[in-house]
Coordinates of C-alpha atoms in Angstrom, one line a residue:
M1460 CA 0.2 0.0 0.1
T1461 CA 1.4 3.5 -1.0
L1462 CA 0.5 6.4 1.0
T1463 CA 1.1 8.7 -1.7
Y1464 CA -1.8 11.1 -0.1
L1465 CA 0.8 12.4 2.1
P1466 CA 3.1 15.5 0.8
W1467 CA 6.3 13.7 1.7
M1468 CA 5.5 10.5 -0.1
R1469 CA 4.4 12.3 -3.2
P1470 CA 6.0 12.1 -6.5
S1471 CA 8.3 15.2 -7.0
S1472 CA 6.4 15.1 -10.6
Y1473 CA 3.7 16.2 -8.6
D1474 CA 5.6 19.6 -7.2
E1475 CA 4.7 22.3 -9.8
R1476 CA 0.9 21.2 -10.2
P1477 CA -2.1 23.0 -8.9
C1478 CA -2.8 21.4 -5.5
V1479 CA -5.3 23.3 -3.4
R1480 CA -7.2 26.4 -3.1
D1481 CA -9.9 28.3 -1.3
D1482 CA -11.3 31.9 -1.6
R1483 CA -8.0 33.3 -0.3
T1484 CA -5.2 30.9 -1.0
E1485 CA -4.1 29.0 -3.9
L1486 CA -1.2 26.4 -3.4
T1487 CA 1.1 24.0 -5.7
Y1488 CA 1.8 20.7 -4.2
R1489 CA 5.3 22.0 -3.5
A1490 CA 4.1 25.0 -1.6
F1491 CA 1.1 23.0 0.3
A1492 CA 4.1 20.8 1.5
E1493 CA 6.1 23.9 2.7
R1494 CA 3.0 25.1 4.8
V1495 CA 2.5 21.3 6.1
E1496 CA 6.2 21.4 7.3
A1497 CA 6.0 25.0 8.8
A1498 CA 2.6 24.2 10.6
A1499 CA 4.4 20.9 11.9
E1500 CA 7.5 22.8 13.0
H1501 CA 4.9 25.1 15.0
F1502 CA 3.1 22.0 16.5
A1503 CA 6.1 20.2 17.4
G1504 CA 7.3 23.6 19.2
R1505 CA 3.8 23.5 21.3
G1506 CA 4.8 19.8 22.3
V1507 CA 3.1 17.7 19.9
G1508 CA 4.6 14.4 19.0
R1509 CA 4.1 10.9 17.8
G1510 CA 1.1 9.4 19.1
D1511 CA -0.3 12.5 20.5
V1512 CA -4.0 14.2 19.1
V1513 CA -4.4 17.5 17.3
A1514 CA -7.9 18.9 17.5
V1515 CA -8.9 21.1 14.4
M1516 CA -12.0 23.1 14.8
L1517 CA -12.2 25.2 11.7
P1518 CA -14.4 26.1 8.8
N1519 CA -13.5 24.7 5.3
Q1520 CA -10.2 26.5 4.5
V1521 CA -7.0 25.5 3.2
E1522 CA -5.4 25.9 7.0
L1523 CA -7.6 22.9 8.1
L1524 CA -6.0 20.6 5.7
V1525 CA -2.5 22.1 6.4
A1526 CA -3.3 21.2 10.5
I1527 CA -4.5 17.8 9.6
M1528 CA -1.5 17.0 7.5
A1529 CA 1.0 18.7 9.8
A1530 CA -0.4 16.5 12.9
W1531 CA 0.6 13.4 10.4
R1532 CA 3.8 15.0 10.0
L1533 CA 4.9 14.5 13.3
G1534 CA 3.1 11.2 13.8
A1535 CA 0.1 12.4 15.7
A1536 CA -3.4 12.0 15.0
A1537 CA -6.2 14.7 13.8
T1538 CA -9.6 14.7 15.2
P1539 CA -11.6 17.1 13.3
I1540 CA -14.4 19.0 15.2
N1541 CA -17.6 20.6 14.0
P1542 CA -16.9 24.6 14.0
T1543 CA -20.5 25.1 15.2
F1544 CA -20.3 22.8 18.1
T1545 CA -21.4 24.2 21.4
A1546 CA -18.6 24.5 23.9
A1547 CA -20.0 21.3 25.8
E1548 CA -20.1 19.2 22.4
A1549 CA -16.4 20.3 21.6
G1550 CA -15.4 19.9 25.1
H1551 CA -16.6 16.1 25.0
Q1552 CA -14.5 15.5 22.0
I1553 CA -11.3 17.4 23.1
S1554 CA -11.4 15.6 26.3
D1555 CA -12.4 12.2 25.0
S1556 CA -9.7 12.2 22.3
G1557 CA -7.0 13.2 24.8
A1558 CA -6.1 16.2 22.3
V1559 CA -3.0 18.0 23.4
L1560 CA -3.5 20.8 21.0
V1561 CA -6.6 22.8 19.7
V1562 CA -6.4 24.5 16.4
D1563 CA -9.5 26.8 16.0
G1564 CA -10.3 30.4 14.6
A1565 CA -8.5 32.0 17.6
S1566 CA -5.0 30.3 16.8
V1567 CA -5.0 29.5 13.4
G1568 CA -3.2 32.8 12.4
E1569 CA -0.4 31.9 14.3
L1570 CA 0.5 29.2 11.7
P1571 CA 3.7 30.1 9.9
T1572 CA 3.8 29.6 6.2
V1573 CA 7.9 28.8 5.6
A1574 CA 9.7 26.2 7.1
S1575 CA 13.2 26.3 8.8
G1576 CA 13.7 22.7 8.0
G1577 CA 14.5 21.9 11.7
L1578 CA 12.2 18.7 11.9
P1579 CA 13.7 15.1 11.6
A1580 CA 12.7 13.1 8.2
P1581 CA 9.1 12.1 8.5
S1582 CA 8.2 8.4 9.0
T1583 CA 4.7 7.5 8.5
D1584 CA 3.4 3.7 8.8
A1585 CA 0.1 2.2 7.9
G1586 CA -0.3 1.4 11.6
D1587 CA -0.1 4.9 12.7
L1588 CA -3.3 6.5 14.1
A1589 CA -4.2 8.9 11.4
L1590 CA -7.9 10.5 12.4
L1591 CA -10.5 10.4 15.3
V1592 CA -14.0 10.8 13.5
Y1593 CA -16.6 10.9 16.2
T1594 CA -19.9 9.6 15.7
S1595 CA -22.9 9.4 18.1
G1596 CA -24.0 6.0 19.0
S1597 CA -27.0 4.2 20.7
T1598 CA -25.5 5.6 24.3
G1599 CA -26.1 9.2 22.8
R1600 CA -22.2 10.2 23.5
P1601 CA -20.0 10.6 20.4
K1602 CA -17.3 8.0 20.4
G1603 CA -14.1 8.3 18.4
V1604 CA -13.8 6.0 15.4
M1605 CA -9.9 5.1 14.8
L1606 CA -8.9 5.2 11.5
D1607 CA -5.3 4.6 10.9
H1608 CA -3.1 5.3 7.6
G1609 CA -3.6 1.7 6.5
N1610 CA -7.4 2.3 6.8
L1611 CA -7.1 5.8 4.9
G1612 CA -5.0 4.1 2.6
A1613 CA -7.2 1.5 1.5
M1614 CA -10.3 3.8 1.4
I1615 CA -8.3 5.9 -0.9
A1616 CA -7.3 3.0 -3.3
S1617 CA -10.9 1.7 -3.3
M1618 CA -12.2 5.1 -4.3
R1619 CA -9.6 5.9 -6.8
E1620 CA -10.3 2.6 -8.7
G1621 CA -14.1 3.0 -8.3
I1622 CA -14.4 6.7 -9.6
H1623 CA -11.3 6.3 -12.1
A1624 CA -9.5 9.3 -10.4
Q1625 CA -7.0 10.8 -12.4
A1626 CA -4.4 13.3 -12.3
D1627 CA -6.4 15.8 -14.8
D1628 CA -9.3 15.5 -12.1
H1629 CA -10.4 18.4 -10.1
C1630 CA -12.7 18.0 -7.1
L1631 CA -14.9 20.8 -5.9
L1632 CA -15.5 20.4 -2.1
V1633 CA -18.4 21.8 -0.5
L1634 CA -19.5 19.2 2.3
P1635 CA -17.9 20.0 5.7
L1636 CA -14.6 18.7 6.4
F1637 CA -15.1 17.4 10.0
H1638 CA -17.0 14.4 7.8
V1639 CA -14.9 11.6 6.7
N1640 CA -16.5 11.8 3.5
A1641 CA -15.1 15.1 2.7
I1642 CA -11.7 13.8 4.0
C1643 CA -11.5 10.8 1.7
V1644 CA -13.8 11.2 -1.3
S1645 CA -12.9 15.1 -1.8
F1646 CA -9.6 15.8 -0.5
L1647 CA -7.0 12.8 0.0
T1648 CA -8.4 10.7 -3.3
P1649 CA -7.3 13.8 -5.3
M1650 CA -4.1 14.4 -3.8
S1651 CA -3.1 10.6 -4.2
V1652 CA -3.2 11.0 -7.9
G1653 CA -1.8 14.6 -8.3
A1654 CA -5.3 16.1 -9.0
Q1655 CA -6.4 19.4 -7.9
L1656 CA -9.0 20.5 -5.0
S1657 CA -11.0 23.5 -4.7
V1658 CA -12.5 24.4 -1.4
L1659 CA -16.0 26.1 -0.8
Q1660 CA -16.8 27.3 2.7
R1661 CA -20.3 27.1 2.6
F1662 CA -23.0 26.1 0.0
H1663 CA -25.4 28.4 -1.7
P1664 CA -27.0 27.1 -4.6
V1665 CA -26.4 29.9 -7.2
E1666 CA -23.1 30.6 -5.9
F1667 CA -22.0 26.9 -6.1
L1668 CA -23.1 26.6 -9.7
G1669 CA -21.0 29.8 -10.3
A1670 CA -18.1 28.3 -8.6
I1671 CA -18.4 25.2 -11.2
E1672 CA -18.4 27.3 -14.1
R1673 CA -15.6 29.4 -12.8
L1674 CA -13.3 26.9 -11.4
R1675 CA -14.2 23.9 -13.8
P1676 CA -14.1 20.8 -11.8
T1677 CA -14.3 17.4 -13.0
Y1678 CA -16.5 16.1 -10.0
F1679 CA -17.8 16.7 -6.4
S1680 CA -19.8 14.8 -3.7
A1681 CA -22.6 16.2 -2.0
V1682 CA -25.8 15.1 0.2
P1683 CA -29.6 14.6 -1.3
T1684 CA -30.4 18.1 0.5
I1685 CA -28.0 19.7 -1.9
Y1686 CA -28.9 18.4 -5.1
S1687 CA -32.6 19.1 -4.0
H1688 CA -31.5 22.8 -3.9
L1689 CA -30.1 22.7 -6.9
V1690 CA -33.0 21.1 -8.8
A1691 CA -35.1 23.3 -7.2
L1692 CA -33.6 26.5 -8.8
P1693 CA -35.5 28.6 -11.2
E1694 CA -35.2 27.5 -14.6
E1695 CA -33.3 30.7 -15.7
V1696 CA -30.8 29.8 -13.2
R1697 CA -28.1 28.5 -15.8
A1698 CA -24.5 28.0 -15.4
D1699 CA -22.0 26.2 -17.7
V1700 CA -21.4 22.5 -15.8
S1701 CA -20.0 20.6 -19.0
S1702 CA -16.6 20.3 -17.0
V1703 CA -18.5 17.8 -14.6
R1704 CA -18.2 14.2 -15.5
F1705 CA -20.0 13.1 -12.7
A1706 CA -21.2 13.6 -9.4
I1707 CA -21.7 11.6 -5.9
C1708 CA -24.6 11.5 -3.6
G1709 CA -24.3 9.7 -0.3
A1710 CA -24.8 10.1 3.5
A1711 CA -28.4 9.8 3.3
P1712 CA -31.2 8.0 1.2
A1713 CA -32.5 9.8 -2.0
P1714 CA -35.5 9.1 -4.2
P1715 CA -34.7 7.8 -7.7
E1716 CA -36.5 10.7 -8.8
L1717 CA -33.9 13.3 -7.6
F1718 CA -31.3 11.4 -9.5
A1719 CA -33.2 12.0 -12.5
A1720 CA -34.1 15.4 -11.9
V1721 CA -30.2 16.5 -11.8
E1722 CA -29.2 14.3 -14.6
R1723 CA -32.2 15.9 -16.7
R1724 CA -31.3 19.3 -15.7
F1725 CA -27.5 19.1 -15.4
G1726 CA -26.5 16.5 -17.9
F1727 CA -23.9 14.9 -15.7
P1728 CA -24.5 11.3 -14.2
L1729 CA -25.1 11.3 -10.6
V1730 CA -24.2 8.1 -8.6
E1731 CA -25.2 7.0 -5.2
G1732 CA -22.9 5.7 -2.8
Y1733 CA -23.1 3.9 0.8
G1734 CA -20.8 4.0 3.9
L1735 CA -20.0 5.0 7.1
S1736 CA -17.1 6.3 9.3
E1737 CA -16.3 3.1 10.7
G1738 CA -15.5 1.9 7.0
T1739 CA -13.7 4.8 6.7
C1740 CA -16.1 6.4 4.2
A1741 CA -17.4 4.3 1.5
S1742 CA -18.1 0.7 0.8
T1743 CA -20.6 0.8 -2.3
C1744 CA -21.0 3.1 -5.1
N1745 CA -23.0 2.9 -8.4
P1746 CA -20.2 2.8 -11.3
V1747 CA -19.3 6.0 -13.0
D1748 CA -19.3 4.5 -16.4
G1749 CA -21.1 1.1 -15.7
V1750 CA -24.8 0.1 -15.3
R1751 CA -26.6 2.6 -12.7
K1752 CA -29.5 1.0 -10.9
P1753 CA -31.8 3.4 -9.3
G1754 CA -33.1 2.8 -5.8
T1755 CA -29.7 0.8 -5.0
V1756 CA -26.5 2.2 -3.6
G1757 CA -24.6 0.0 -6.1
P1758 CA -22.1 -2.6 -5.6
A1759 CA -19.2 -3.3 -3.4
L1760 CA -16.3 -0.5 -3.8
P1761 CA -13.1 -2.7 -5.1
G1762 CA -11.1 -4.3 -2.4
Q1763 CA -14.1 -4.5 -0.1
L1764 CA -16.8 -7.2 0.7
V1765 CA -20.3 -6.3 1.6
A1766 CA -22.7 -9.1 2.7
I1767 CA -26.2 -9.8 4.0
M1768 CA -26.2 -11.4 7.5
A1769 CA -29.2 -13.0 9.5
P1770 CA -29.4 -12.6 13.3
D1771 CA -27.9 -15.9 13.7
G1772 CA -24.6 -14.9 11.7
M1773 CA -25.4 -16.8 8.6
L1774 CA -25.0 -15.1 5.5
L1775 CA -27.7 -14.8 3.5
P1776 CA -28.3 -15.1 -0.6
A1777 CA -29.3 -12.6 -2.9
G1778 CA -32.4 -11.2 -2.6
E1779 CA -32.7 -12.1 1.4
R1780 CA -32.8 -9.2 3.8
G1781 CA -30.7 -8.8 6.9
E1782 CA -28.0 -6.7 8.3
V1783 CA -25.5 -5.1 5.9
V1784 CA -21.8 -6.2 7.0
I1785 CA -18.7 -5.1 5.2
K1786 CA -14.8 -6.7 5.5
G1787 CA -11.9 -4.9 4.1
A1788 CA -8.9 -3.0 5.2
N1789 CA -10.7 0.0 5.6
V1790 CA -12.6 -0.9 8.4
M1791 CA -11.9 0.8 11.4
R1792 CA -9.5 -0.2 14.1
G1793 CA -12.4 0.2 16.7
Y1794 CA -13.7 2.7 19.0
L1795 CA -11.4 4.7 21.2
N1796 CA -11.4 3.4 24.8
R1797 CA -14.6 1.6 24.1
P1798 CA -13.8 -2.2 23.9
E1799 CA -17.0 -3.3 24.2
A1800 CA -18.8 -1.2 21.5
T1801 CA -15.8 -2.2 19.5
A1802 CA -16.5 -5.8 20.2
E1803 CA -20.3 -5.4 19.5
T1804 CA -19.6 -3.9 16.0
L1805 CA -16.4 -5.8 15.1
G1806 CA -16.3 -8.9 17.2
D1807 CA -17.2 -11.7 14.5
G1808 CA -14.5 -10.3 11.9
W1809 CA -17.4 -8.3 10.3
L1810 CA -18.1 -4.5 10.3
H1811 CA -21.7 -4.6 11.4
T1812 CA -23.4 -1.3 10.0
G1813 CA -26.7 -1.5 12.0
D1814 CA -28.4 -1.1 8.4
V1815 CA -30.8 -3.8 6.8
G1816 CA -30.4 -4.2 3.3
I1817 CA -30.6 -6.5 0.5
L1818 CA -28.2 -7.5 -2.4
D1819 CA -29.7 -8.2 -5.6
E1820 CA -28.1 -10.9 -8.3
D1821 CA -25.5 -8.6 -9.7
G1822 CA -24.3 -7.5 -6.2
Y1823 CA -26.1 -4.4 -6.2
L1824 CA -27.1 -3.1 -2.3
R1825 CA -30.4 -1.7 -1.9
I1826 CA -30.9 0.0 1.8
V1827 CA -34.5 -0.9 3.1
D1828 CA -34.3 0.3 6.9
R1829 CA -32.2 1.0 9.8
I1830 CA -31.6 -1.2 12.9
K1831 CA -30.2 2.0 14.8
D1832 CA -32.4 4.5 15.9
M1833 CA -30.9 7.3 13.8
I1834 CA -32.2 10.2 12.1
I1835 CA -30.5 11.6 9.1
R1836 CA -31.1 15.3 8.5
G1837 CA -29.7 16.1 5.2
G1838 CA -26.8 14.0 5.3
E1839 CA -26.3 14.5 9.0
N1840 CA -26.3 11.9 11.2
I1841 CA -28.5 12.5 14.3
Y1842 CA -28.9 10.2 17.5
P1843 CA -32.0 10.7 19.5
K1844 CA -30.3 9.4 22.8
E1845 CA -27.7 12.2 22.9
I1846 CA -31.0 14.8 22.5
E1847 CA -32.8 12.9 25.1
N1848 CA -30.0 12.9 27.4
V1849 CA -30.3 16.7 27.2
L1850 CA -34.1 16.9 27.9
H1851 CA -33.9 14.4 30.8
A1852 CA -31.9 17.2 32.3
F1853 CA -35.1 19.1 33.0
P1854 CA -36.6 18.0 36.5
E1855 CA -40.1 18.1 35.5
V1856 CA -39.5 15.6 32.6
L1857 CA -40.3 12.3 33.2
E1858 CA -40.0 10.6 29.9
A1859 CA -38.4 11.9 26.6
A1860 CA -38.2 10.5 23.2
V1861 CA -36.9 12.0 19.9
V1862 CA -38.0 10.4 16.6
G1863 CA -37.3 11.6 13.1
G1864 CA -40.4 13.6 11.6
P1865 CA -40.7 13.9 7.8
D1866 CA -39.4 17.1 6.2
P1867 CA -39.4 18.1 2.3
T1868 CA -35.9 19.5 2.3
Y1869 CA -33.9 17.6 4.8
G1870 CA -35.7 14.4 4.7
E1871 CA -35.9 14.0 8.3
V1872 CA -35.8 16.7 11.3
P1873 CA -35.6 15.5 15.0
V1874 CA -38.9 15.9 16.9
A1875 CA -39.5 15.4 20.6
F1876 CA -42.2 14.0 22.5
L1877 CA -42.2 14.4 26.7
S1878 CA -44.2 13.5 29.4
P1879 CA -44.5 15.3 32.7
R1880 CA -43.7 14.3 36.0
P1881 CA -46.9 13.8 38.1
D1882 CA -48.1 17.2 39.1
A1883 CA -45.4 18.8 37.0
T1884 CA -45.6 21.2 34.0
I1885 CA -43.3 21.3 31.2
D1886 CA -42.1 24.8 29.9
V1887 CA -41.6 24.1 26.1
D1888 CA -40.1 27.4 25.7
A1889 CA -37.5 26.7 28.5
V1890 CA -36.8 23.1 27.2
L1891 CA -36.2 24.5 23.5
A1892 CA -33.8 27.3 25.2
H1893 CA -31.7 24.6 26.9
T1894 CA -31.6 22.6 24.1
R1895 CA -29.9 25.4 21.8
E1896 CA -27.5 26.0 24.7
Q1897 CA -26.1 22.1 24.7
L1898 CA -26.7 21.2 20.9
T1899 CA -25.9 22.4 17.5
K1900 CA -28.8 23.7 15.8
I1901 CA -29.2 20.6 13.5
K1902 CA -30.0 18.4 16.9
V1903 CA -32.2 20.9 18.4
P1904 CA -35.8 19.7 18.1
V1905 CA -38.1 21.6 15.5
A1906 CA -41.0 20.7 17.7
V1907 CA -41.8 19.3 21.5
H1908 CA -45.1 17.6 22.0
V1909 CA -46.2 17.1 25.4
L1910 CA -48.3 14.0 26.2
D1911 CA -49.5 12.5 29.4
V1912 CA -48.0 9.5 28.6
L1913 CA -45.7 8.2 26.0
P1914 CA -46.8 5.0 24.1
K1915 CA -45.2 1.9 24.9
N1916 CA -44.7 -1.3 23.5
P1917 CA -45.5 -4.7 24.6
V1918 CA -42.1 -5.2 26.6
G1919 CA -42.7 -1.5 28.0
K1920 CA -40.2 0.4 26.0
I1921 CA -41.3 3.6 24.4
D1922 CA -43.1 2.5 21.1
K1923 CA -41.1 5.1 18.6
P1924 CA -42.6 3.5 15.6
A1925 CA -46.3 4.8 16.8
L1926 CA -44.5 8.0 17.3
R1927 CA -43.4 8.5 13.8
A1928 CA -46.5 7.0 12.7
R1929 CA -48.4 9.9 14.6
L1930 CA -45.9 12.5 12.8
A1931 CA -46.6 11.0 9.5
G1932 CA -50.3 11.2 10.1
E1933 CA -50.1 14.9 10.9

């Protein structure tokens, strides 16, 4: 396995090629490597060394990429943090990861741009921890997915072959870089072949089309909500998007009609993929140049094995419904300091996704349900337990349940149901104000319903399907 996405392992022929740009900075591969070396010297001067963790809490910008690479240059790992997190959310990730340094908006200006040459020669092994990507789980507390350079290298090789990435490709990055999708598909894959990357700080439909016309990218990766906004633009909004040879859609289910609408309006193929942070990024994708099957997320990417497993651990034949499980060198090392959760997810040698799917005779995967109680809002994974923990902080609340309510733009949004303690009254406005202080905006319930008693299933657990049905009937 070659780690050519690392500046110190790239071919020298890349040196003067365009590498990365944002709205303020444009760097060749040589200049980007210089920035990484300078930042690594800066980190080393602050005590960062092999085996440490550097937290990077920045919006999409070149310095975010430099900071991640600088940590790797020292043999450290990086943990990217959502820059919109509250102090409580960011504090948990910083503390849990054991980060020894935080690079944020207040400190990023200190990063030097010229190296002095004082560092020892780099040494990066496939087994070195590279990323700690935090994802929520059924316990409601985000946990660190441990990805080493072997995982990243395997993922990049898989993606590179799957999308036929070439040196003349140009990726337009619009997804947030605290997501492993943006890091692997949009950043590291083009870096591994000497292609170029343009970084957008945020998405706005008209501005995004203008960026395509101006920058001439060959591909980009986005979530269904972004494509919904693009096809909803008035017909008179036009741009030259002829440079785009394909686009990728992932992170949340999307109806086949959306894919048809995108291809009809913009003329480039839109391929749907599927994966999760625990698998480093993507495990299946409809082929760019081959048969694309609407309603599926495509076959397994090269180097990976995707199967369907019954509850008894038996692998099921084509057409049978069961849990989607994955094998490959891209599968995570485990969860940081969570041996029980790691064993539950990886214990039998397969990555258990918690998703229910069906493989057809050609190996194309269709996701039909979710085992895990997860809400996907516009591509963002939201776990109800984390929100419920905040709601339970109110002494007046006896029970709390959060489910996904249907939304025409985001697919799903969190909706809370509460029942009060005897003789207590729940102040909904106070509850919402508290959740806004504790949680990122996308996790704040769009509505809070107070019921005398929450519905229960036969074993006494809160009946969330009944709550979802209640919302669907509104």
